Tab-separated table of N, CA and C in Angstrom:
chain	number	residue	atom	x	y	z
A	1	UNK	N	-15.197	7.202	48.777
A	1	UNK	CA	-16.216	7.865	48.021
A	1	UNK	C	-17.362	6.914	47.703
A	2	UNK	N	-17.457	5.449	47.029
A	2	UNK	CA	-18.122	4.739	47.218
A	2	UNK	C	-17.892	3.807	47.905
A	3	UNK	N	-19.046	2.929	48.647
A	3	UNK	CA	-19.066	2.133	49.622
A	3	UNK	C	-19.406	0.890	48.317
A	4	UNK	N	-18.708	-0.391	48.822
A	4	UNK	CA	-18.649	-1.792	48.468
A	4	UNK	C	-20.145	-2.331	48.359
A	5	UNK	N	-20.555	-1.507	49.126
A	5	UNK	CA	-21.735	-2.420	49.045
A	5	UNK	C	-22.893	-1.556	48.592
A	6	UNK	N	-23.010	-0.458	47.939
A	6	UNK	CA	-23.936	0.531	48.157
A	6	UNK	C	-24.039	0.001	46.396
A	7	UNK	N	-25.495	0.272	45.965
A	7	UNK	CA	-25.950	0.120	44.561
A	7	UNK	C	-25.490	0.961	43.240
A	8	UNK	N	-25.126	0.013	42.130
A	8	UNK	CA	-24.748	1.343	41.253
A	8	UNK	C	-26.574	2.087	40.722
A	9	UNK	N	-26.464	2.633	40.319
A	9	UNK	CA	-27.544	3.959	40.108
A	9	UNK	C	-27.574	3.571	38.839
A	10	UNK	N	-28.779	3.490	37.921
A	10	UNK	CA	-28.438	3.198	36.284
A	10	UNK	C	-29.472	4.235	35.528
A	11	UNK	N	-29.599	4.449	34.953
A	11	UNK	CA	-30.345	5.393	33.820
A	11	UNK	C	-30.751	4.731	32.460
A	12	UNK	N	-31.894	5.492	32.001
A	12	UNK	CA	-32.163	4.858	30.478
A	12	UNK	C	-31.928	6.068	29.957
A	13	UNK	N	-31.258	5.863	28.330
A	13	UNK	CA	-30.830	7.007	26.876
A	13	UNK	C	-32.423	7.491	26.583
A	14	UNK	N	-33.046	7.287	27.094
A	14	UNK	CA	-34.438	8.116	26.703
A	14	UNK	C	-34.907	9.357	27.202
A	15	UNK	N	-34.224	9.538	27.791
A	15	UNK	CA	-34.842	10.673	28.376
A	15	UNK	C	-33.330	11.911	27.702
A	16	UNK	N	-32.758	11.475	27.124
A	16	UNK	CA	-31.545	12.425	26.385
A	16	UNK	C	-32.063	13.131	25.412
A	17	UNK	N	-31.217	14.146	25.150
A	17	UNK	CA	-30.945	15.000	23.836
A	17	UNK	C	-30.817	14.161	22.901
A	18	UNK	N	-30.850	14.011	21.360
A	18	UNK	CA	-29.607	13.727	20.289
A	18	UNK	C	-28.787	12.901	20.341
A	19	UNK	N	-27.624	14.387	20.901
A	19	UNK	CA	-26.368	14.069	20.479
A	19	UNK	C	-25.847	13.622	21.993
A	20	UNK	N	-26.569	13.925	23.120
A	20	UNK	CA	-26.484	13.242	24.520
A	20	UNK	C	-26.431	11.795	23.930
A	21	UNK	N	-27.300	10.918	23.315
A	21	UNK	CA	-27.903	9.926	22.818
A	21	UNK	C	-26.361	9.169	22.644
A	22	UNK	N	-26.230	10.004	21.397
A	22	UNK	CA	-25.132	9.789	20.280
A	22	UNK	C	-23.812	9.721	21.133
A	23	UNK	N	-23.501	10.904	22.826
A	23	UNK	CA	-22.425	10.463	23.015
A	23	UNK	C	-22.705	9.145	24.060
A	24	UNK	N	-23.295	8.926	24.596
A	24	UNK	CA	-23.825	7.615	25.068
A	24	UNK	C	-23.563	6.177	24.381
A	25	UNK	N	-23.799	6.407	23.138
A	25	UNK	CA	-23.718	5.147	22.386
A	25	UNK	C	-21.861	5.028	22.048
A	26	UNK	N	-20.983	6.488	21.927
A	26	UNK	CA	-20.378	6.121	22.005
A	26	UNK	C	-19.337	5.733	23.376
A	27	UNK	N	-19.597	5.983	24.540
A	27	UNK	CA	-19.345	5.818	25.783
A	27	UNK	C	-19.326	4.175	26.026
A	28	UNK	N	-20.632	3.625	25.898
A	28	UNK	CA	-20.764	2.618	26.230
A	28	UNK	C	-20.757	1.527	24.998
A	29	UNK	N	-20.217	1.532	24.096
A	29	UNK	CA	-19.954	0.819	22.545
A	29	UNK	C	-18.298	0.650	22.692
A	30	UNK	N	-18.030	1.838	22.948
A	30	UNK	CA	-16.198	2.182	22.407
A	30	UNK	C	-15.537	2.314	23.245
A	31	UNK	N	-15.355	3.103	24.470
A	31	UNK	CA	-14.830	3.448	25.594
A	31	UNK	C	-15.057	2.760	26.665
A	32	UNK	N	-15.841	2.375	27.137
A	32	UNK	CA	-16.338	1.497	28.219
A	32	UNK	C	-17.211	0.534	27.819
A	33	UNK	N	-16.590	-0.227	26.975
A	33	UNK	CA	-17.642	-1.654	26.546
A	33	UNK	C	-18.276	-2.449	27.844
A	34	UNK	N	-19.353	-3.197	27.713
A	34	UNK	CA	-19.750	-3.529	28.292
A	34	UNK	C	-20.290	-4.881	27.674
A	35	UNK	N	-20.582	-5.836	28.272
A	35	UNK	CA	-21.217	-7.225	27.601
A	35	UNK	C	-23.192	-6.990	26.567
A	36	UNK	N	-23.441	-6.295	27.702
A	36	UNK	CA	-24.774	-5.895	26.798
A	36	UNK	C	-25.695	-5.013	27.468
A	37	UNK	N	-26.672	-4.321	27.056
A	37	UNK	CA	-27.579	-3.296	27.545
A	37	UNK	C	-26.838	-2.295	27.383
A	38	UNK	N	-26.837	-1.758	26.448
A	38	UNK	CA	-25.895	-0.440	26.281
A	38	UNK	C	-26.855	1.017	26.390
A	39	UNK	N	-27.763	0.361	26.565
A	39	UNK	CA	-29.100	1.824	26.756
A	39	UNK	C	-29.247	2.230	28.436
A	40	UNK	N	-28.465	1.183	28.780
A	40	UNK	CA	-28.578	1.705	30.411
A	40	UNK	C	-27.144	2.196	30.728
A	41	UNK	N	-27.481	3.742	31.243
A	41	UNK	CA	-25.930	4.517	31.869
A	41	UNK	C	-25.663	4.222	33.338
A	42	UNK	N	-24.681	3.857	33.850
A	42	UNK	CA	-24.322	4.446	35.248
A	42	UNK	C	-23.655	5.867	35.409
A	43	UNK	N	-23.760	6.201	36.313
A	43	UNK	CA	-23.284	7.378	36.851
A	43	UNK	C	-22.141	7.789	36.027
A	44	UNK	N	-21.326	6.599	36.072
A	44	UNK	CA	-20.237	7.314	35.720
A	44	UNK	C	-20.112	7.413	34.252
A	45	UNK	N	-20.938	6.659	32.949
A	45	UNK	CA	-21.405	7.150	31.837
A	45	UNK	C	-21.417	8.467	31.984
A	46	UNK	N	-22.212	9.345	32.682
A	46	UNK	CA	-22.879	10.127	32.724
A	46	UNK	C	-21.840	11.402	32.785
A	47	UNK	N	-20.985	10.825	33.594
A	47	UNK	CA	-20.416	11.548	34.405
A	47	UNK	C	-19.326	12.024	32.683
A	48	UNK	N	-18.998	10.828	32.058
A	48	UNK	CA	-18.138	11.393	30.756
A	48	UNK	C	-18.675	11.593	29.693
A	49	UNK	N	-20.162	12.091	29.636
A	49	UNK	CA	-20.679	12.360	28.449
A	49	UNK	C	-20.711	13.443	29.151
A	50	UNK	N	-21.001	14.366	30.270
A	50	UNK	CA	-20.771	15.960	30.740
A	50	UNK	C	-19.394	16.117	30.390
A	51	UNK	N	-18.287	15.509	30.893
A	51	UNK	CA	-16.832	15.888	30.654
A	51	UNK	C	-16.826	15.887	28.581
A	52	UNK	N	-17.159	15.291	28.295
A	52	UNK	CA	-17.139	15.177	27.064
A	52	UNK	C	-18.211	16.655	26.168
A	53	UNK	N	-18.890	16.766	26.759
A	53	UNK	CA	-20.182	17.714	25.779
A	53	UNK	C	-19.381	19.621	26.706
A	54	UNK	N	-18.380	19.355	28.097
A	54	UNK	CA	-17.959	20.213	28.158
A	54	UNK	C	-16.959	20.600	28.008
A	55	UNK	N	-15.956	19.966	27.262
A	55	UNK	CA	-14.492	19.631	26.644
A	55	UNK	C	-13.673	19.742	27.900
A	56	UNK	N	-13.919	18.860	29.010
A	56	UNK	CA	-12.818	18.596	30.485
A	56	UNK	C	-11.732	18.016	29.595
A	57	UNK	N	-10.814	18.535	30.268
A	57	UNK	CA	-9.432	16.919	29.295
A	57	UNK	C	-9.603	15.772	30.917
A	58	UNK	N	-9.580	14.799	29.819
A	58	UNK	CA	-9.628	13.352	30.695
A	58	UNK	C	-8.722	12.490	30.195
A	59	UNK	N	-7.982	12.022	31.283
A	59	UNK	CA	-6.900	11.368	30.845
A	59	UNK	C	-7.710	9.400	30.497
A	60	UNK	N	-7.844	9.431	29.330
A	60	UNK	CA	-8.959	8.137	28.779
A	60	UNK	C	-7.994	6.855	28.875
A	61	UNK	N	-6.678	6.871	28.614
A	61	UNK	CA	-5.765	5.487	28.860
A	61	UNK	C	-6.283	5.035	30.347
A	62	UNK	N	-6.357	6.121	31.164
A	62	UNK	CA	-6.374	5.473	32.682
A	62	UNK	C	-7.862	5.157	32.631
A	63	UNK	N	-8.368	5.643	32.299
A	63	UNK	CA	-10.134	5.440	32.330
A	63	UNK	C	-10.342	3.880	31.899
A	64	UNK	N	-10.067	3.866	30.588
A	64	UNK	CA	-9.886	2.684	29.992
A	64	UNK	C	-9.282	1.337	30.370
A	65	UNK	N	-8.270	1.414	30.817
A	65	UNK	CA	-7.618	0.791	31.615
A	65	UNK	C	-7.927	0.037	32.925
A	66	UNK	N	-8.484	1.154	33.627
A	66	UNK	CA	-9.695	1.090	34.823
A	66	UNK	C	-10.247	0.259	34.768
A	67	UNK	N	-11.515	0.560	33.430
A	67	UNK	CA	-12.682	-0.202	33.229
A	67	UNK	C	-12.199	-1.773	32.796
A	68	UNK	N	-11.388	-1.970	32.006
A	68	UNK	CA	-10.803	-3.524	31.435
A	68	UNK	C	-10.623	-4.373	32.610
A	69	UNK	N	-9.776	-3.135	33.950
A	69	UNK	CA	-8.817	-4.106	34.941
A	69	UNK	C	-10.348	-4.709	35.518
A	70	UNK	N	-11.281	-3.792	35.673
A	70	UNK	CA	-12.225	-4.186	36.393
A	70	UNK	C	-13.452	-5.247	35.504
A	71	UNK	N	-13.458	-4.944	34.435
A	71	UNK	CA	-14.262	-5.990	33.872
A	71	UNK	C	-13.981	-7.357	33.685
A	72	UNK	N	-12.487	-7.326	33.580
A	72	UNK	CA	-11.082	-8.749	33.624
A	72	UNK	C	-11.620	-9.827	35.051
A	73	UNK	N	-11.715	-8.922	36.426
A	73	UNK	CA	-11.294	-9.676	37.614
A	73	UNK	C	-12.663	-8.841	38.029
A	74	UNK	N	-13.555	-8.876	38.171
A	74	UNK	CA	-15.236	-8.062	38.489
A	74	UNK	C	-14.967	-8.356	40.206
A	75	UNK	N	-14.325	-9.523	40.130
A	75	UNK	CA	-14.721	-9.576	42.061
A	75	UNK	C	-13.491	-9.601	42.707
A	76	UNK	N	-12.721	-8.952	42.083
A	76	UNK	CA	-11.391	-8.579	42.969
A	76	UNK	C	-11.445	-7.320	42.972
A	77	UNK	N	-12.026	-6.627	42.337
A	77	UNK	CA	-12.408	-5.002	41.761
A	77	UNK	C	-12.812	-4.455	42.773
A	78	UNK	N	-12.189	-3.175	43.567
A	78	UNK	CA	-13.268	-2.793	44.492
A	78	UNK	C	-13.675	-1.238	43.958
């Protein structure tokens, strides 16, 4: 589905709703921390503030989990 080498896609919280805003900040604060720039989304932000504003159930341990294994080892991560 994604290629290794293909660019992640990023977005700025400005162009949001509110509470788009609001779930953003908590996406990228709480759930998928990140080292810094928390005003810029990738895709896949994006992708769980829709699952989130449309009540999908998402299984968040694995999500979470995901994101750590990959923030832990960034270049063993594919």
């Amino acid at each position: 589905m994604k290629k290794p080498q293909s660019q992640v896609r990023t977005y700025l919280v400005g162009g949001l709703k509110l509470e788009e805003r609001v779930l953003a900040l908590i996406v990228t604060w709480i759930l998928t921390t990140r080292g810094s720039n928390h005003y810029v989304l990738t895709e896949e932000d994006l992708f769980y503030i829709y699952c989130i504003m449309k009540k999908v159930k998402i299984n968040w341990i694995h999500i979470i989990k995901e994101h750590l294994q990959k923030s832990m080892r960034l270049s063993d991560y594919h």
